[in-house]
Coordinates of C-alpha atoms and ligand atoms in Angstrom, one line a residue:
M174 CA 44.9 21.6 13.2
S175 CA 42.9 19.5 15.7
Q176 CA 41.8 21.4 18.8
L177 CA 41.3 18.2 20.7
D178 CA 44.2 16.1 21.9
L179 CA 42.1 13.2 23.2
A180 CA 38.5 12.1 23.3
I181 CA 37.3 9.6 25.9
V182 CA 34.1 7.7 25.9
L183 CA 33.0 6.0 29.1
A184 CA 31.2 2.7 28.3
A185 CA 32.2 0.2 31.0
G186 CA 29.0 0.3 33.0
E187 CA 26.8 -2.8 33.1
G188 CA 23.6 -0.9 32.2
T189 CA 21.9 -2.7 35.1
R190 CA 18.7 -0.7 34.6
M191 CA 18.4 -2.1 31.0
K192 CA 17.8 -5.6 32.4
S193 CA 19.5 -7.0 29.4
S194 CA 22.0 -9.8 28.5
R195 CA 23.6 -7.3 26.1
A196 CA 25.8 -4.4 27.0
K197 CA 23.8 -1.2 27.3
V198 CA 25.9 0.7 24.7
L199 CA 25.2 -2.0 22.1
H200 CA 21.5 -1.5 22.2
E201 CA 20.3 0.4 19.0
I202 CA 18.2 3.3 18.0
A203 CA 17.7 4.1 14.3
G204 CA 19.8 1.2 13.2
R205 CA 23.0 2.2 15.0
S206 CA 24.3 1.2 18.4
L207 CA 24.2 3.9 21.2
I208 CA 28.0 4.0 21.3
A209 CA 28.3 4.2 17.5
H210 CA 26.0 7.3 17.6
V211 CA 28.3 8.9 20.1
L212 CA 31.4 8.0 18.1
H213 CA 29.8 9.4 15.0
A214 CA 29.4 12.8 16.7
I215 CA 33.0 12.7 18.0
N216 CA 34.4 11.7 14.6
Q217 CA 33.3 15.0 13.3
L218 CA 35.8 16.7 15.6
D219 CA 39.0 15.2 14.4
A220 CA 40.5 14.4 17.8
K221 CA 44.1 13.2 17.8
E222 CA 43.3 10.2 19.8
L223 CA 40.2 8.3 20.8
R224 CA 39.9 6.0 23.9
V225 CA 36.9 4.0 24.9
V226 CA 36.6 2.6 28.5
V227 CA 35.1 -0.9 28.3
G228 CA 34.2 -3.3 31.1
A229 CA 30.9 -5.1 31.1
A230 CA 30.6 -7.5 28.2
K231 CA 33.9 -6.3 27.0
E232 CA 34.5 -8.8 24.2
E233 CA 31.2 -8.0 22.6
V234 CA 31.8 -4.2 22.9
I235 CA 35.4 -4.5 21.5
D236 CA 34.2 -6.6 18.5
H237 CA 31.6 -3.9 17.8
L238 CA 34.1 -1.1 18.2
N239 CA 36.5 -2.8 15.7
Q240 CA 33.7 -2.7 13.2
V241 CA 32.3 0.8 13.7
S242 CA 35.4 2.7 14.9
P243 CA 38.6 0.8 14.3
K244 CA 40.9 3.6 15.3
A245 CA 39.5 3.7 18.9
K246 CA 41.8 2.4 21.6
T247 CA 40.1 0.4 24.3
V248 CA 40.9 0.7 28.0
F249 CA 39.7 -2.0 30.3
Q250 CA 38.0 -1.1 33.6
E251 CA 37.7 -4.4 35.5
V252 CA 35.6 -3.3 38.4
R253 CA 33.0 -0.5 38.2
G254 CA 34.7 2.2 40.3
G255 CA 32.7 5.1 39.0
T256 CA 33.0 7.6 36.2
G257 CA 36.1 9.2 37.9
H258 CA 37.8 5.9 38.2
A259 CA 37.1 5.1 34.6
T260 CA 38.5 8.4 33.4
R261 CA 41.6 7.9 35.5
L262 CA 42.3 4.6 33.8
A263 CA 41.7 6.2 30.4
L264 CA 44.2 8.9 31.2
E265 CA 47.1 6.5 31.8
A266 CA 50.0 7.1 29.4
T267 CA 48.6 10.1 27.6
A268 CA 50.1 13.5 26.9
E269 CA 50.5 15.7 29.9
N270 CA 49.1 18.8 28.3
G271 CA 46.3 19.6 25.9
T272 CA 42.5 19.4 25.9
V273 CA 40.5 16.3 26.5
L274 CA 36.8 15.7 25.7
I275 CA 34.9 13.2 27.9
C276 CA 31.5 11.7 26.9
A277 CA 29.4 8.8 28.0
G278 CA 28.5 6.0 25.6
D279 CA 24.8 6.3 26.5
T280 CA 23.9 9.7 25.1
P281 CA 23.3 8.9 21.4
L282 CA 21.4 12.2 20.5
L283 CA 24.5 14.3 21.0
T284 CA 25.6 16.1 17.7
G285 CA 29.0 17.0 16.4
N286 CA 27.7 20.6 16.1
T287 CA 27.1 20.9 19.8
L288 CA 30.4 19.4 20.6
S289 CA 32.1 22.0 18.4
E290 CA 30.3 24.8 20.1
L291 CA 31.4 23.4 23.5
I292 CA 35.0 23.4 22.3
S293 CA 34.7 27.0 21.0
K294 CA 33.3 28.1 24.4
H295 CA 36.0 26.2 26.3
N296 CA 38.8 27.8 24.2
S297 CA 37.3 31.3 24.4
T298 CA 37.1 31.3 28.2
G299 CA 40.4 29.6 28.8
A300 CA 38.6 27.6 31.6
S301 CA 40.2 24.5 33.1
A302 CA 36.9 22.6 32.8
T303 CA 33.8 23.3 30.8
V304 CA 30.6 21.2 31.4
L305 CA 27.9 20.8 28.9
T306 CA 24.6 21.4 30.7
T307 CA 20.9 22.0 29.9
Q308 CA 17.6 22.7 31.5
M309 CA 15.8 19.4 31.7
P310 CA 12.0 19.5 32.1
D311 CA 12.3 16.4 34.2
P312 CA 15.8 16.3 35.7
T313 CA 15.1 13.1 37.7
G314 CA 18.2 10.8 37.7
Y315 CA 20.7 13.4 36.4
G316 CA 23.4 15.1 38.3
R317 CA 22.4 18.7 39.2
V318 CA 24.4 21.8 38.3
I319 CA 24.8 23.9 41.3
R320 CA 25.7 27.6 40.7
D321 CA 26.9 30.1 43.3
N322 CA 25.3 33.5 44.1
S323 CA 27.0 35.1 41.1
G324 CA 25.6 32.4 38.8
D325 CA 29.0 30.7 38.3
L326 CA 29.3 26.9 38.3
A327 CA 30.1 25.7 41.8
E328 CA 29.6 21.9 41.8
I329 CA 27.7 19.0 40.4
V330 CA 25.7 16.9 42.8
E331 CA 24.3 13.5 41.9
E332 CA 20.6 12.9 42.4
K333 CA 21.3 10.3 45.0
D334 CA 23.4 12.7 47.0
A335 CA 21.3 15.8 46.5
N336 CA 19.3 17.5 49.2
D337 CA 15.7 18.6 48.5
S338 CA 16.5 22.1 47.4
Q339 CA 19.3 20.9 45.1
K340 CA 16.8 18.4 43.6
Q341 CA 14.6 21.4 42.5
T342 CA 17.3 22.5 40.1
L343 CA 16.4 21.8 36.5
E344 CA 19.9 22.4 35.1
I345 CA 21.6 19.1 34.7
N346 CA 25.0 17.7 33.9
S347 CA 25.0 16.1 30.4
G348 CA 28.1 14.0 31.2
V349 CA 30.0 15.8 28.5
Y350 CA 33.0 17.8 29.5
L351 CA 36.2 19.5 28.2
F352 CA 39.2 19.6 30.5
A353 CA 42.8 20.8 30.5
L354 CA 44.5 17.4 30.7
A355 CA 47.0 18.3 33.4
D356 CA 44.4 19.9 35.7
L357 CA 42.0 16.9 35.2
K358 CA 44.8 14.4 36.1
A359 CA 45.7 16.2 39.2
A360 CA 42.1 16.7 40.4
L361 CA 41.2 13.0 39.8
N362 CA 43.9 12.0 42.3
Q363 CA 41.9 13.8 44.9
V364 CA 38.5 12.2 44.1
T365 CA 37.2 9.8 46.8
G366 CA 34.4 7.4 46.8
N367 CA 32.8 9.2 49.8
N368 CA 29.2 9.3 48.5
S369 CA 26.0 7.3 48.5
Q370 CA 27.2 5.0 45.6
K371 CA 30.7 4.5 47.0
E372 CA 32.1 5.4 43.5
E373 CA 34.7 7.8 42.3
Y374 CA 32.6 10.5 40.6
L375 CA 34.1 12.4 37.7
T376 CA 31.7 15.1 38.6
D377 CA 33.5 15.8 41.9
V378 CA 36.4 17.2 39.8
I379 CA 34.4 20.4 39.3
A380 CA 34.3 21.4 42.9
I381 CA 37.9 20.3 43.4
L382 CA 39.2 22.5 40.5
R383 CA 37.2 25.4 41.7
N384 CA 38.4 25.2 45.3
E385 CA 41.9 25.3 43.8
G386 CA 41.1 28.6 42.2
K387 CA 40.8 27.2 38.7
K388 CA 38.2 28.5 36.3
V389 CA 35.3 26.1 35.7
A390 CA 32.6 27.0 33.2
A391 CA 29.2 25.6 32.1
F392 CA 28.0 25.8 28.6
A393 CA 24.2 25.4 28.5
T394 CA 22.7 24.0 25.3
H395 CA 19.0 24.9 24.7
D396 CA 18.1 21.6 23.1
Y397 CA 17.8 19.3 26.0
T398 CA 17.0 16.3 23.9
E399 CA 20.6 16.2 22.7
V400 CA 22.0 15.3 26.0
M401 CA 19.3 12.8 27.2
G402 CA 21.1 9.7 28.6
I403 CA 19.7 6.2 28.3
N404 CA 19.6 4.1 31.4
D405 CA 16.5 2.0 30.8
R406 CA 14.2 0.7 28.0
A407 CA 11.7 3.5 28.4
Q408 CA 14.5 6.1 27.8
L409 CA 15.7 3.9 24.9
S410 CA 12.3 4.2 23.3
T411 CA 12.1 8.0 24.0
C412 CA 15.5 8.6 22.5
G413 CA 14.6 6.4 19.5
F414 CA 11.5 8.4 18.9
I415 CA 13.4 11.7 19.0
M416 CA 16.1 10.4 16.7
N417 CA 13.5 9.2 14.3
A418 CA 11.8 12.5 14.3
R419 CA 15.1 14.2 13.5
I420 CA 15.8 11.8 10.6
C421 CA 12.3 12.3 9.2
D422 CA 12.6 16.1 9.5
A423 CA 15.9 16.1 7.7
L424 CA 14.5 14.0 4.9
M425 CA 11.4 16.2 4.6
Q426 CA 13.6 19.2 4.3
S427 CA 15.5 17.4 1.6
G428 CA 12.4 16.8 -0.5
V429 CA 10.9 13.5 0.7
T430 CA 7.2 13.3 1.5
I431 CA 6.5 11.5 4.7
I432 CA 2.7 11.2 5.2
D433 CA 2.9 10.2 8.9
P434 CA 6.3 10.6 10.6
M435 CA 4.9 9.1 13.8
S436 CA 4.4 5.7 12.2
T437 CA 7.4 5.8 9.9
W438 CA 10.7 4.5 11.2
I439 CA 13.9 5.3 9.2
D440 CA 17.4 4.3 10.1
V441 CA 20.2 6.9 10.0
T442 CA 21.9 4.8 7.3
A443 CA 19.1 4.9 4.8
E444 CA 19.4 7.1 1.7
I445 CA 16.2 8.5 0.1
G446 CA 15.9 10.5 -3.1
I447 CA 13.8 13.5 -3.8
D448 CA 10.0 13.2 -4.4
V449 CA 9.9 9.8 -2.8
V450 CA 6.5 9.4 -1.0
I451 CA 6.5 7.3 2.2
E452 CA 3.1 6.1 3.3
P453 CA 2.2 5.3 6.9
G454 CA 3.4 2.3 8.8
T455 CA 6.7 1.9 7.0
A456 CA 10.1 1.0 8.2
I457 CA 13.3 1.7 6.2
K458 CA 16.2 0.0 7.7
G459 CA 20.0 -0.6 7.2
A460 CA 21.7 0.5 4.0
T461 CA 18.5 0.9 2.1
R462 CA 18.6 3.2 -0.9
I463 CA 15.5 4.6 -2.6
G464 CA 15.6 6.3 -6.0
A465 CA 13.7 9.5 -6.8
S466 CA 9.9 9.5 -7.0
A467 CA 9.4 6.0 -5.7
V468 CA 6.3 5.3 -3.5
I469 CA 6.9 3.2 -0.4
G470 CA 4.2 1.8 1.8
P471 CA 1.8 1.8 3.5
R472 CA 2.9 -0.8 5.9
T473 CA 6.2 -1.8 4.2
T474 CA 9.5 -2.9 5.6
L475 CA 12.7 -2.4 3.6
I476 CA 15.9 -3.8 5.0
N477 CA 19.2 -3.3 3.1
T478 CA 17.2 -3.0 -0.1
E479 CA 17.9 -0.9 -3.2
V480 CA 14.8 0.6 -4.9
G481 CA 15.0 2.2 -8.3
A482 CA 13.4 5.5 -9.3
Q483 CA 9.6 5.5 -9.6
A484 CA 9.2 2.0 -8.2
K485 CA 6.1 1.4 -6.1
I486 CA 6.1 -1.0 -3.1
F487 CA 2.9 -1.6 -1.1
E488 CA 2.3 -3.6 2.0
S489 CA 5.5 -5.7 1.6
H490 CA 8.6 -7.0 3.3
C491 CA 11.9 -6.8 1.4
E492 CA 15.3 -7.7 2.7
S493 CA 18.6 -7.5 0.8
A494 CA 16.8 -7.2 -2.5
I495 CA 17.3 -5.0 -5.6
I496 CA 14.2 -3.6 -7.1
G497 CA 14.5 -1.9 -10.6
A498 CA 13.2 1.4 -11.7
G499 CA 9.5 1.6 -12.3
A500 CA 8.9 -1.9 -10.8
Q501 CA 5.7 -2.6 -8.8
V502 CA 5.8 -4.8 -5.7
G503 CA 2.9 -5.9 -3.5
P504 CA 0.6 -5.9 -1.9
F505 CA 1.8 -8.7 0.4
T506 CA 5.0 -9.6 -1.3
H507 CA 8.0 -11.1 0.4
L508 CA 11.3 -10.4 -1.3
R509 CA 14.2 -12.3 0.3
A510 CA 18.0 -12.1 0.0
G511 CA 19.4 -12.1 -3.5
T512 CA 16.3 -11.1 -5.3
K513 CA 16.9 -8.8 -8.2
L514 CA 13.9 -7.4 -10.0
S515 CA 14.8 -5.6 -13.3
D516 CA 13.2 -2.4 -14.4
Q517 CA 9.4 -2.4 -14.8
V518 CA 8.9 -5.9 -13.2
R519 CA 5.6 -6.5 -11.5
V520 CA 5.3 -8.8 -8.5
G521 CA 2.0 -9.2 -6.9
S522 CA 0.1 -10.5 -3.9
F523 CA 1.3 -13.5 -1.9
V524 CA 4.5 -13.9 -3.9
E525 CA 7.8 -14.9 -2.3
I526 CA 11.0 -14.6 -4.2
K527 CA 14.5 -15.6 -3.0
N528 CA 17.9 -15.6 -4.7
S529 CA 16.4 -15.0 -8.2
T530 CA 16.6 -12.6 -11.0
I531 CA 13.5 -11.5 -12.8
G532 CA 14.1 -9.9 -16.2
Q533 CA 12.8 -6.6 -17.5
S534 CA 9.0 -6.2 -17.6
S535 CA 8.3 -9.7 -16.5
K536 CA 5.4 -10.5 -14.1
V537 CA 4.9 -12.7 -11.1
P538 CA 1.5 -11.4 -10.3
H539 CA -0.2 -13.9 -7.9
L540 CA 0.4 -16.6 -5.2
S541 CA 3.9 -17.9 -6.3
Y542 CA 7.2 -19.0 -4.9
V543 CA 10.3 -18.4 -7.0
G544 CA 13.6 -19.5 -5.5
D545 CA 17.1 -20.0 -7.1
A546 CA 15.8 -19.0 -10.6
T547 CA 16.7 -16.8 -13.5
V548 CA 13.7 -15.5 -15.4
G549 CA 14.1 -13.6 -18.7
A550 CA 12.4 -10.5 -19.9
H551 CA 8.7 -10.1 -20.8
T552 CA 7.8 -13.4 -19.2
N553 CA 4.6 -14.1 -17.3
I554 CA 4.5 -16.6 -14.4
G555 CA 0.9 -17.8 -14.0
A556 CA -0.9 -17.7 -10.6
A557 CA 0.1 -20.2 -8.1
T558 CA 3.3 -21.3 -9.9
V559 CA 5.9 -22.8 -7.6
V560 CA 9.6 -23.2 -8.4
V561 CA 10.4 -26.4 -6.7
N562 CA 14.0 -25.6 -5.9
Y563 CA 14.6 -27.9 -2.9
D564 CA 14.7 -31.7 -3.2
G565 CA 14.9 -32.1 0.6
V566 CA 18.7 -32.1 0.5
E567 CA 20.0 -29.6 -2.0
K568 CA 18.8 -26.5 -3.8
H569 CA 18.8 -26.5 -7.6
Q570 CA 18.6 -23.8 -10.3
T571 CA 15.7 -23.0 -12.7
V572 CA 16.2 -21.1 -15.9
I573 CA 13.2 -19.5 -17.6
G574 CA 13.7 -17.6 -20.9
D575 CA 12.3 -14.5 -22.5
H576 CA 8.6 -14.1 -23.4
V577 CA 7.7 -17.4 -21.6
R578 CA 4.1 -18.1 -20.5
I579 CA 4.1 -20.3 -17.4
G580 CA 0.6 -21.7 -17.0
S581 CA -1.2 -21.2 -13.6
D582 CA -0.4 -23.8 -11.0
S583 CA 2.7 -25.1 -12.7
M584 CA 5.3 -26.9 -10.6
L585 CA 8.7 -26.3 -12.1
V586 CA 10.9 -29.0 -10.5
A587 CA 14.5 -27.9 -10.5
P588 CA 17.0 -28.2 -12.1
V589 CA 14.9 -27.4 -15.2
T590 CA 15.1 -25.0 -18.1
I591 CA 12.2 -23.4 -20.0
G592 CA 13.3 -22.1 -23.3
D593 CA 12.5 -18.7 -24.9
G594 CA 8.9 -18.2 -26.0
A595 CA 7.9 -21.6 -24.5
Y596 CA 4.6 -22.3 -22.7
T597 CA 3.7 -24.7 -19.9
A598 CA 0.1 -25.9 -19.6
A599 CA -1.8 -24.9 -16.4
G600 CA -1.5 -27.5 -13.7
S601 CA 1.6 -29.2 -15.1
V602 CA 4.4 -30.7 -13.0
I603 CA 7.4 -29.9 -15.2
T604 CA 10.3 -32.1 -14.5
E605 CA 12.0 -32.1 -18.0
D606 CA 13.4 -29.1 -19.9
V607 CA 10.9 -27.4 -22.2
P608 CA 12.6 -26.3 -25.5
A609 CA 12.1 -22.8 -26.9
G610 CA 8.7 -22.4 -28.5
A611 CA 7.3 -25.7 -27.2
L612 CA 4.3 -26.3 -24.9
G613 CA 5.2 -28.4 -21.9
I614 CA 2.2 -30.3 -20.6
A615 CA 2.5 -32.8 -17.8
R616 CA -0.8 -33.8 -16.3
S617 CA -3.3 -36.6 -17.0
K618 CA -5.9 -36.2 -19.7
Q619 CA -9.4 -35.3 -18.4
S620 CA -12.3 -37.8 -18.8
N621 CA -16.0 -37.1 -17.9
I622 CA -18.2 -39.9 -16.5
L623 CA -21.6 -38.9 -17.8
G624 CA -24.6 -39.2 -15.4
W625 CA -22.3 -40.1 -12.4
V626 CA -24.1 -37.7 -10.0
L627 CA -27.6 -39.0 -10.8
K628 CA -26.4 -42.5 -10.2
K629 CA -24.1 -42.1 -7.2
R630 CA -25.6 -39.0 -5.5
K631 CA -29.2 -39.6 -5.9
G632 CA -31.5 -37.3 -3.9
T633 CA -28.9 -34.5 -3.4
K634 CA -29.2 -30.9 -4.4
S635 CA -26.6 -31.5 -7.0
A636 CA -28.6 -34.3 -8.5
E637 CA -31.7 -32.1 -8.4
A638 CA -29.9 -29.3 -10.1
A639 CA -28.5 -31.6 -12.8
T640 CA -32.0 -33.1 -13.4
K641 CA -33.5 -29.6 -13.8
R642 CA -30.8 -28.8 -16.3
E643 CA -31.5 -32.0 -18.1
G644 CA -35.2 -31.2 -18.2
Q645 CA -34.6 -27.8 -19.7
K646 CA -32.7 -29.3 -22.6
Ligands
LIG784 C1 26.3 10.4 35.0 C2 26.8 11.6 35.8 C3 25.6 12.6 36.0 C4 25.0 13.0 34.6 C5 24.7 11.8 33.8 C6 24.3 12.2 32.4 C7 28.5 10.9 37.3 C8 28.9 10.5 38.7 N1 27.3 11.2 37.0 O1 25.3 9.8 35.8 O2 26.0 13.7 36.7 O3 23.9 13.8 34.8 O4 25.8 10.9 33.7 O5 23.8 11.2 31.6 O6 29.4 10.9 36.4 N2 30.8 4.2 33.4 C9 32.1 3.6 33.3 N3 32.6 3.1 34.5 C10 32.1 3.2 35.7 C11 30.8 3.9 35.8 C12 30.2 4.4 34.6 O7 32.6 3.4 32.2 O8 32.7 2.8 36.6 C13 30.2 4.7 32.2 C14 28.9 4.1 31.9 O9 29.0 3.0 31.0 C15 28.1 5.2 31.2 C16 28.8 6.5 31.7 O10 30.0 6.1 32.3 O11 28.3 5.2 29.8 C17 27.9 7.2 32.8 O12 27.6 6.2 33.8 P1 26.1 6.1 34.4 O13 26.1 5.0 35.4 O14 25.1 6.0 33.3 O15 26.0 7.5 35.1 P2 24.7 8.3 35.4 O16 24.1 7.8 36.7 O17 23.8 8.4 34.2
LIG785 CA1 23.7 7.4 32.2

């Protein structure tokens, strides 16, 4: 049975300190929005109901919530009246009794585990309110947790309202709380905006409940990084760094070698198999999946890409591509959407491939563009080949068979088909189909004008060299 009747996420603030045209909670770390991180942690708790308070950039935020957490109900806060005001709105038409969790949308490092511990603590003490707190090495900007002489939680004072001695306190309010619903509703009716920000503070509820003789408790978590809030871009970067370190640690524990976690950036959504080696300067983004024993990097970016076991990808950029087992890609390869490399394919330097399938063990080793093409197995595409897929208006298909040898510097003007086992001569501009087993050659025949340099470039080093050579004969 769920222990939580309701979870509320406060996300209506403008995020002024981000100086952004986007809502703060939509900014991302590790490939997921701040609010989606929070919802991910809450979703591990199985709350009966989930409400998100939205305000600033509400359409954008609601669209995003529909994608990442469709069962969340949104509550609209039209004017920013403070966290107490936002909570009051979220509590309209809810059950009268039960337990409610409140979080902010800007603390993405929070984990489901810590939330579960908070719930256990709350239930075991039977408190009316339990605040998640921590000792923050630099508490600047956070609400301070003020305890009485016996060490019990007395009140929370915002930085802007704190006196000098209160500011010395390192214990801060994480902005995560559990409340008995009925007590919270009653206390919120007594909150005023009588403070430096003229806002209804949710934090004032703590002193109100205590003055009424209700039990309020603090649960201090030792990992302060979990409750770090993001208010500006510097904090976005700090939290992104911590999240990345967590992801890299978990992967290393699961059998992935990461040579330099400091220069390796991996999204939470990536899946990486055992014995994969990740070299420095590598980013693995989105729904990328990497099979066992692959080697990725150095300096490689993979976005929504599938990589087969034992593939090797060096110094390359790949997006929405599928790379077969044992394939080799790079250095300096660009694989674009719709690329499918079969097993054992080799793609080399300065090659760009888009919307094309390359058959098993085929090679595109140097300086080529392949677009809208199907290439068979065991085929070699010579250096500097270009698939001319675009006539300036439309894109056309190219089909290349098995065991084909495309000569260097061939232009394959689509639509065109090169049959199985066919060759094209180097430097050809192929505009007609080449039947299986044929040599397609499309270039003018070479003629040499003998003695041209001696006649037309008299007195040059070339002429001199040619003469010397003549003399030696
Ligand atoms: C808040 C707490 C502070 C705590 C800190 C933890 C209060 C008064 N202060 O401060 O004690 O240490 O979080 O990170 O609660 N929001 C709304 N509507 C509003 C105002 C805010 O939905 O009218 C939302 C914001 O979008 C945000 C969250 O509530 O997600 C917290 O608001 P924010 O302005 O970031 O509060 P802090 O100053 O960080
Ligand atoms: Ca905040």
